[in-house]
Amino acid sequence: MKTTIFLFHPDFAHSRINAALVNQAPVEVRKLYQLYPTETIDITAEQAALSAAERIVWQFPLYWYSGPSLMKKWLDQVLTAGWAYDGGTALQGKELLLTTTMGGKLADYQPTGAQGHTVAEFLLPLTVTGEYVGMKLLPPFTVDNTVDITDSQLAAAAQRYHQLLLTP
């Protein structure tokens, strides 16, 4: 199964967590902020990359309860009417994996926790986007407590992620 990670990280050069997840990943990784430093997106290239993948991964750090700004711009420009929806079926039946990292502990992301909502609630706009264009949603992959994560915990998370990416 061809899997492609679309990585949205505005400061990847200083990212310990997302770098550990994608460095040596057994799949193609498209680092969108590096591909588009001026945020001028090559829509044709992105649609071709999406078309070529059977499993699509949108990976990003959770910033202010959402994805980074380029992610929203990319979604708005790349998932066009006639191609992804409104008569377009380019993404129909493809798998979608949402991968996110967050500084807080997962226990904080509960209705009674410090954040007051679950991670799934914060990911809802992306989940609904995937559903709207006919994608099959996989359970999200999250790495929490990135502020305090140890090297061994991070290595274990990266290993679990790489295994997940290779699972048919």
PDB file of C-alpha atoms in Angstrom:
ATOM      1  CA  MET A   1       0.000   0.000   0.000  1.00  0.00           C
ATOM      2  CA  LYS A   2       1.461   3.362  -1.028  1.00  0.00           C
ATOM      3  CA  THR A   3       1.446   5.699   1.946  1.00  0.00           C
ATOM      4  CA  THR A   4       2.396   9.360   1.837  1.00  0.00           C
ATOM      5  CA  ILE A   5       2.837  11.645   4.830  1.00  0.00           C
ATOM      6  CA  PHE A   6       1.888  15.272   4.242  1.00  0.00           C
ATOM      7  CA  LEU A   7       3.818  16.954   7.057  1.00  0.00           C
ATOM      8  CA  PHE A   8       2.724  20.414   8.158  1.00  0.00           C
ATOM      9  CA  HIS A   9       5.360  21.729  10.571  1.00  0.00           C
ATOM     10  CA  PRO A  10       6.383  25.389  10.336  1.00  0.00           C
ATOM     11  CA  ASP A  11       9.681  24.893  12.184  1.00  0.00           C
ATOM     12  CA  PHE A  12      10.693  21.364  11.299  1.00  0.00           C
ATOM     13  CA  ALA A  13      14.414  22.162  11.617  1.00  0.00           C
ATOM     14  CA  HIS A  14      13.859  22.562  15.367  1.00  0.00           C
ATOM     15  CA  SER A  15      11.314  19.786  15.797  1.00  0.00           C
ATOM     16  CA  ARG A  16      12.516  16.937  17.958  1.00  0.00           C
ATOM     17  CA  ILE A  17       9.194  15.081  18.030  1.00  0.00           C
ATOM     18  CA  ASN A  18       7.928  15.316  14.442  1.00  0.00           C
ATOM     19  CA  ALA A  19      11.473  14.746  13.164  1.00  0.00           C
ATOM     20  CA  ALA A  20      11.695  11.520  15.156  1.00  0.00           C
ATOM     21  CA  LEU A  21       8.417  10.374  13.637  1.00  0.00           C
ATOM     22  CA  VAL A  22       9.298  11.058   9.999  1.00  0.00           C
ATOM     23  CA  ASN A  23      13.063  10.605   9.908  1.00  0.00           C
ATOM     24  CA  GLN A  24      13.648   7.090   8.616  1.00  0.00           C
ATOM     25  CA  ALA A  25       9.915   6.672   8.052  1.00  0.00           C
ATOM     26  CA  PRO A  26       9.345   3.781   5.657  1.00  0.00           C
ATOM     27  CA  VAL A  27       7.111   5.905   3.396  1.00  0.00           C
ATOM     28  CA  GLU A  28       7.233   9.069   1.314  1.00  0.00           C
ATOM     29  CA  VAL A  29       7.241  12.278   3.372  1.00  0.00           C
ATOM     30  CA  ARG A  30       6.234  15.614   1.868  1.00  0.00           C
ATOM     31  CA  LYS A  31       7.410  18.457   4.118  1.00  0.00           C
ATOM     32  CA  LEU A  32       4.955  21.123   3.038  1.00  0.00           C
ATOM     33  CA  TYR A  33       6.555  24.117   4.756  1.00  0.00           C
ATOM     34  CA  GLN A  34       9.865  23.215   3.108  1.00  0.00           C
ATOM     35  CA  LEU A  35       8.232  22.648  -0.289  1.00  0.00           C
ATOM     36  CA  TYR A  36       6.320  25.933  -0.075  1.00  0.00           C
ATOM     37  CA  PRO A  37       8.310  28.437   2.025  1.00  0.00           C
ATOM     38  CA  THR A  38       6.354  31.334   0.474  1.00  0.00           C
ATOM     39  CA  GLU A  39       3.095  29.369   0.852  1.00  0.00           C
ATOM     40  CA  THR A  40       2.510  29.342  -2.900  1.00  0.00           C
ATOM     41  CA  ILE A  41       1.166  25.817  -3.267  1.00  0.00           C
ATOM     42  CA  ASP A  42       1.590  23.794  -6.451  1.00  0.00           C
ATOM     43  CA  ILE A  43      -1.945  22.455  -6.556  1.00  0.00           C
ATOM     44  CA  THR A  44      -1.280  20.106  -9.473  1.00  0.00           C
ATOM     45  CA  ALA A  45       1.717  18.535  -7.712  1.00  0.00           C
ATOM     46  CA  GLU A  46      -0.213  18.103  -4.473  1.00  0.00           C
ATOM     47  CA  GLN A  47      -3.203  16.556  -6.218  1.00  0.00           C
ATOM     48  CA  ALA A  48      -0.848  14.185  -8.060  1.00  0.00           C
ATOM     49  CA  ALA A  49       0.775  13.162  -4.765  1.00  0.00           C
ATOM     50  CA  LEU A  50      -2.640  12.564  -3.228  1.00  0.00           C
ATOM     51  CA  SER A  51      -3.789  10.595  -6.270  1.00  0.00           C
ATOM     52  CA  ALA A  52      -0.722   8.344  -6.129  1.00  0.00           C
ATOM     53  CA  ALA A  53      -1.271   7.422  -2.467  1.00  0.00           C
ATOM     54  CA  GLU A  54      -3.632   4.802  -1.123  1.00  0.00           C
ATOM     55  CA  ARG A  55      -3.095   5.901   2.488  1.00  0.00           C
ATOM     56  CA  ILE A  56      -2.770   9.604   3.185  1.00  0.00           C
ATOM     57  CA  VAL A  57      -1.335  10.897   6.443  1.00  0.00           C
ATOM     58  CA  TRP A  58      -1.827  14.473   7.571  1.00  0.00           C
ATOM     59  CA  GLN A  59       0.797  15.027  10.261  1.00  0.00           C
ATOM     60  CA  PHE A  60       1.098  18.212  12.289  1.00  0.00           C
ATOM     61  CA  PRO A  61       1.709  19.635  15.739  1.00  0.00           C
ATOM     62  CA  LEU A  62      -1.464  20.759  17.475  1.00  0.00           C
ATOM     63  CA  TYR A  63      -1.210  24.566  17.664  1.00  0.00           C
ATOM     64  CA  TRP A  64      -3.955  26.432  19.482  1.00  0.00           C
ATOM     65  CA  TYR A  65      -6.236  23.407  19.101  1.00  0.00           C
ATOM     66  CA  SER A  66      -5.788  23.188  15.350  1.00  0.00           C
ATOM     67  CA  GLY A  67      -3.252  22.533  12.619  1.00  0.00           C
ATOM     68  CA  PRO A  68      -0.693  25.113  11.454  1.00  0.00           C
ATOM     69  CA  SER A  69      -1.891  27.819   9.069  1.00  0.00           C
ATOM     70  CA  LEU A  70      -0.393  26.286   5.901  1.00  0.00           C
ATOM     71  CA  MET A  71      -2.450  23.165   6.527  1.00  0.00           C
ATOM     72  CA  LYS A  72      -5.719  25.103   6.271  1.00  0.00           C
ATOM     73  CA  LYS A  73      -4.514  26.944   3.176  1.00  0.00           C
ATOM     74  CA  TRP A  74      -3.394  23.638   1.613  1.00  0.00           C
ATOM     75  CA  LEU A  75      -6.760  22.008   2.296  1.00  0.00           C
ATOM     76  CA  ASP A  76      -8.632  25.008   0.873  1.00  0.00           C
ATOM     77  CA  GLN A  77      -6.562  25.115  -2.309  1.00  0.00           C
ATOM     78  CA  VAL A  78      -5.852  21.429  -2.997  1.00  0.00           C
ATOM     79  CA  LEU A  79      -9.174  19.758  -2.172  1.00  0.00           C
ATOM     80  CA  THR A  80     -11.062  21.460  -4.971  1.00  0.00           C
ATOM     81  CA  ALA A  81     -14.620  21.066  -6.194  1.00  0.00           C
ATOM     82  CA  GLY A  82     -14.795  18.736  -9.149  1.00  0.00           C
ATOM     83  CA  TRP A  83     -11.620  16.994  -8.024  1.00  0.00           C
ATOM     84  CA  ALA A  84     -12.157  15.991  -4.380  1.00  0.00           C
ATOM     85  CA  TYR A  85     -15.899  16.651  -4.032  1.00  0.00           C
ATOM     86  CA  ASP A  86     -18.876  18.121  -5.877  1.00  0.00           C
ATOM     87  CA  GLY A  87     -18.597  15.537  -8.628  1.00  0.00           C
ATOM     88  CA  GLY A  88     -14.917  14.796  -7.977  1.00  0.00           C
ATOM     89  CA  THR A  89     -13.969  11.435  -6.524  1.00  0.00           C
ATOM     90  CA  ALA A  90     -10.155  11.565  -6.471  1.00  0.00           C
ATOM     91  CA  LEU A  91      -9.897  10.765  -2.760  1.00  0.00           C
ATOM     92  CA  GLN A  92     -12.849   8.422  -2.457  1.00  0.00           C
ATOM     93  CA  GLY A  93     -11.937   5.162  -0.719  1.00  0.00           C
ATOM     94  CA  LYS A  94      -8.423   6.274   0.248  1.00  0.00           C
ATOM     95  CA  GLU A  95      -7.387   5.877   3.865  1.00  0.00           C
ATOM     96  CA  LEU A  96      -6.757   8.965   5.993  1.00  0.00           C
ATOM     97  CA  LEU A  97      -4.588   8.903   9.100  1.00  0.00           C
ATOM     98  CA  LEU A  98      -4.410  12.031  11.239  1.00  0.00           C
ATOM     99  CA  THR A  99      -1.153  12.218  13.173  1.00  0.00           C
ATOM    100  CA  THR A 100      -0.677  14.941  15.716  1.00  0.00           C
ATOM    101  CA  THR A 101       1.717  15.883  18.460  1.00  0.00           C
ATOM    102  CA  MET A 102       0.880  17.944  21.505  1.00  0.00           C
ATOM    103  CA  GLY A 103       2.762  19.381  24.445  1.00  0.00           C
ATOM    104  CA  GLY A 104       0.056  18.515  26.980  1.00  0.00           C
ATOM    105  CA  LYS A 105      -0.655  15.132  28.482  1.00  0.00           C
ATOM    106  CA  LEU A 106      -3.417  13.022  26.953  1.00  0.00           C
ATOM    107  CA  ALA A 107      -5.167  13.024  30.351  1.00  0.00           C
ATOM    108  CA  ASP A 108      -5.575  16.796  29.935  1.00  0.00           C
ATOM    109  CA  TYR A 109      -7.491  16.216  26.699  1.00  0.00           C
ATOM    110  CA  GLN A 110     -10.645  14.879  28.350  1.00  0.00           C
ATOM    111  CA  PRO A 111     -13.939  16.582  29.144  1.00  0.00           C
ATOM    112  CA  THR A 112     -12.881  16.801  32.793  1.00  0.00           C
ATOM    113  CA  GLY A 113      -9.211  17.544  31.993  1.00  0.00           C
ATOM    114  CA  ALA A 114      -7.369  20.829  31.708  1.00  0.00           C
ATOM    115  CA  GLN A 115      -8.294  21.247  28.014  1.00  0.00           C
ATOM    116  CA  GLY A 116     -11.976  20.401  28.559  1.00  0.00           C
ATOM    117  CA  HIS A 117     -12.237  18.445  25.298  1.00  0.00           C
ATOM    118  CA  THR A 118     -10.873  15.288  23.735  1.00  0.00           C
ATOM    119  CA  VAL A 119      -8.256  15.173  20.997  1.00  0.00           C
ATOM    120  CA  ALA A 120     -10.964  13.723  18.735  1.00  0.00           C
ATOM    121  CA  GLU A 121     -13.036  16.871  19.270  1.00  0.00           C
ATOM    122  CA  PHE A 122     -10.113  19.095  18.253  1.00  0.00           C
ATOM    123  CA  LEU A 123      -9.563  16.917  15.162  1.00  0.00           C
ATOM    124  CA  LEU A 124     -13.234  16.980  14.162  1.00  0.00           C
ATOM    125  CA  PRO A 125     -12.886  19.522  11.299  1.00  0.00           C
ATOM    126  CA  LEU A 126     -10.222  17.330   9.675  1.00  0.00           C
ATOM    127  CA  THR A 127     -12.209  14.166  10.322  1.00  0.00           C
ATOM    128  CA  VAL A 128     -15.296  15.664   8.704  1.00  0.00           C
ATOM    129  CA  THR A 129     -13.194  16.917   5.767  1.00  0.00           C
ATOM    130  CA  GLY A 130     -11.919  13.393   5.159  1.00  0.00           C
ATOM    131  CA  GLU A 131     -15.417  11.946   5.420  1.00  0.00           C
ATOM    132  CA  TYR A 132     -16.844  14.605   3.096  1.00  0.00           C
ATOM    133  CA  VAL A 133     -14.431  13.681   0.311  1.00  0.00           C
ATOM    134  CA  GLY A 134     -15.112   9.967   0.805  1.00  0.00           C
ATOM    135  CA  MET A 135     -11.997   8.877   2.657  1.00  0.00           C
ATOM    136  CA  LYS A 136     -11.848   6.002   5.152  1.00  0.00           C
ATOM    137  CA  LEU A 137     -10.786   7.390   8.518  1.00  0.00           C
ATOM    138  CA  LEU A 138      -8.250   5.477  10.559  1.00  0.00           C
ATOM    139  CA  PRO A 139      -7.928   6.019  14.316  1.00  0.00           C
ATOM    140  CA  PRO A 140      -5.632   9.019  14.878  1.00  0.00           C
ATOM    141  CA  PHE A 141      -2.032   8.568  15.982  1.00  0.00           C
ATOM    142  CA  THR A 142      -1.025  10.979  18.711  1.00  0.00           C
ATOM    143  CA  VAL A 143       2.102  11.725  20.666  1.00  0.00           C
ATOM    144  CA  ASP A 144       1.351  13.667  23.811  1.00  0.00           C
ATOM    145  CA  ASN A 145       3.434  15.219  26.583  1.00  0.00           C
ATOM    146  CA  THR A 146       6.080  16.250  24.044  1.00  0.00           C
ATOM    147  CA  VAL A 147       7.478  18.811  26.469  1.00  0.00           C
ATOM    148  CA  ASP A 148       8.602  16.075  28.875  1.00  0.00           C
ATOM    149  CA  ILE A 149       8.885  13.002  26.638  1.00  0.00           C
ATOM    150  CA  THR A 150      12.094  11.032  27.144  1.00  0.00           C
ATOM    151  CA  ASP A 151      14.309   9.843  24.312  1.00  0.00           C
ATOM    152  CA  SER A 152      13.284   6.237  24.935  1.00  0.00           C
ATOM    153  CA  GLN A 153       9.573   7.123  24.974  1.00  0.00           C
ATOM    154  CA  LEU A 154       9.991   9.055  21.737  1.00  0.00           C
ATOM    155  CA  ALA A 155      11.875   6.191  20.097  1.00  0.00           C
ATOM    156  CA  ALA A 156       9.091   3.801  21.119  1.00  0.00           C
ATOM    157  CA  ALA A 157       6.441   6.156  19.707  1.00  0.00           C
ATOM    158  CA  ALA A 158       8.363   6.440  16.418  1.00  0.00           C
ATOM    159  CA  GLN A 159       8.638   2.660  16.214  1.00  0.00           C
ATOM    160  CA  ARG A 160       4.870   2.255  16.795  1.00  0.00           C
ATOM    161  CA  TYR A 161       4.235   4.894  14.135  1.00  0.00           C
ATOM    162  CA  HIS A 162       6.484   3.234  11.566  1.00  0.00           C
ATOM    163  CA  GLN A 163       4.777  -0.119  12.202  1.00  0.00           C
ATOM    164  CA  LEU A 164       1.388   1.527  11.756  1.00  0.00           C
ATOM    165  CA  LEU A 165       2.508   3.101   8.487  1.00  0.00           C
ATOM    166  CA  LEU A 166       3.468  -0.331   7.153  1.00  0.00           C
ATOM    167  CA  THR A 167       0.281  -2.085   8.276  1.00  0.00           C
ATOM    168  CA  PRO A 168      -1.802  -3.009   5.236  1.00  0.00           C
TER     169      PRO A 168
END
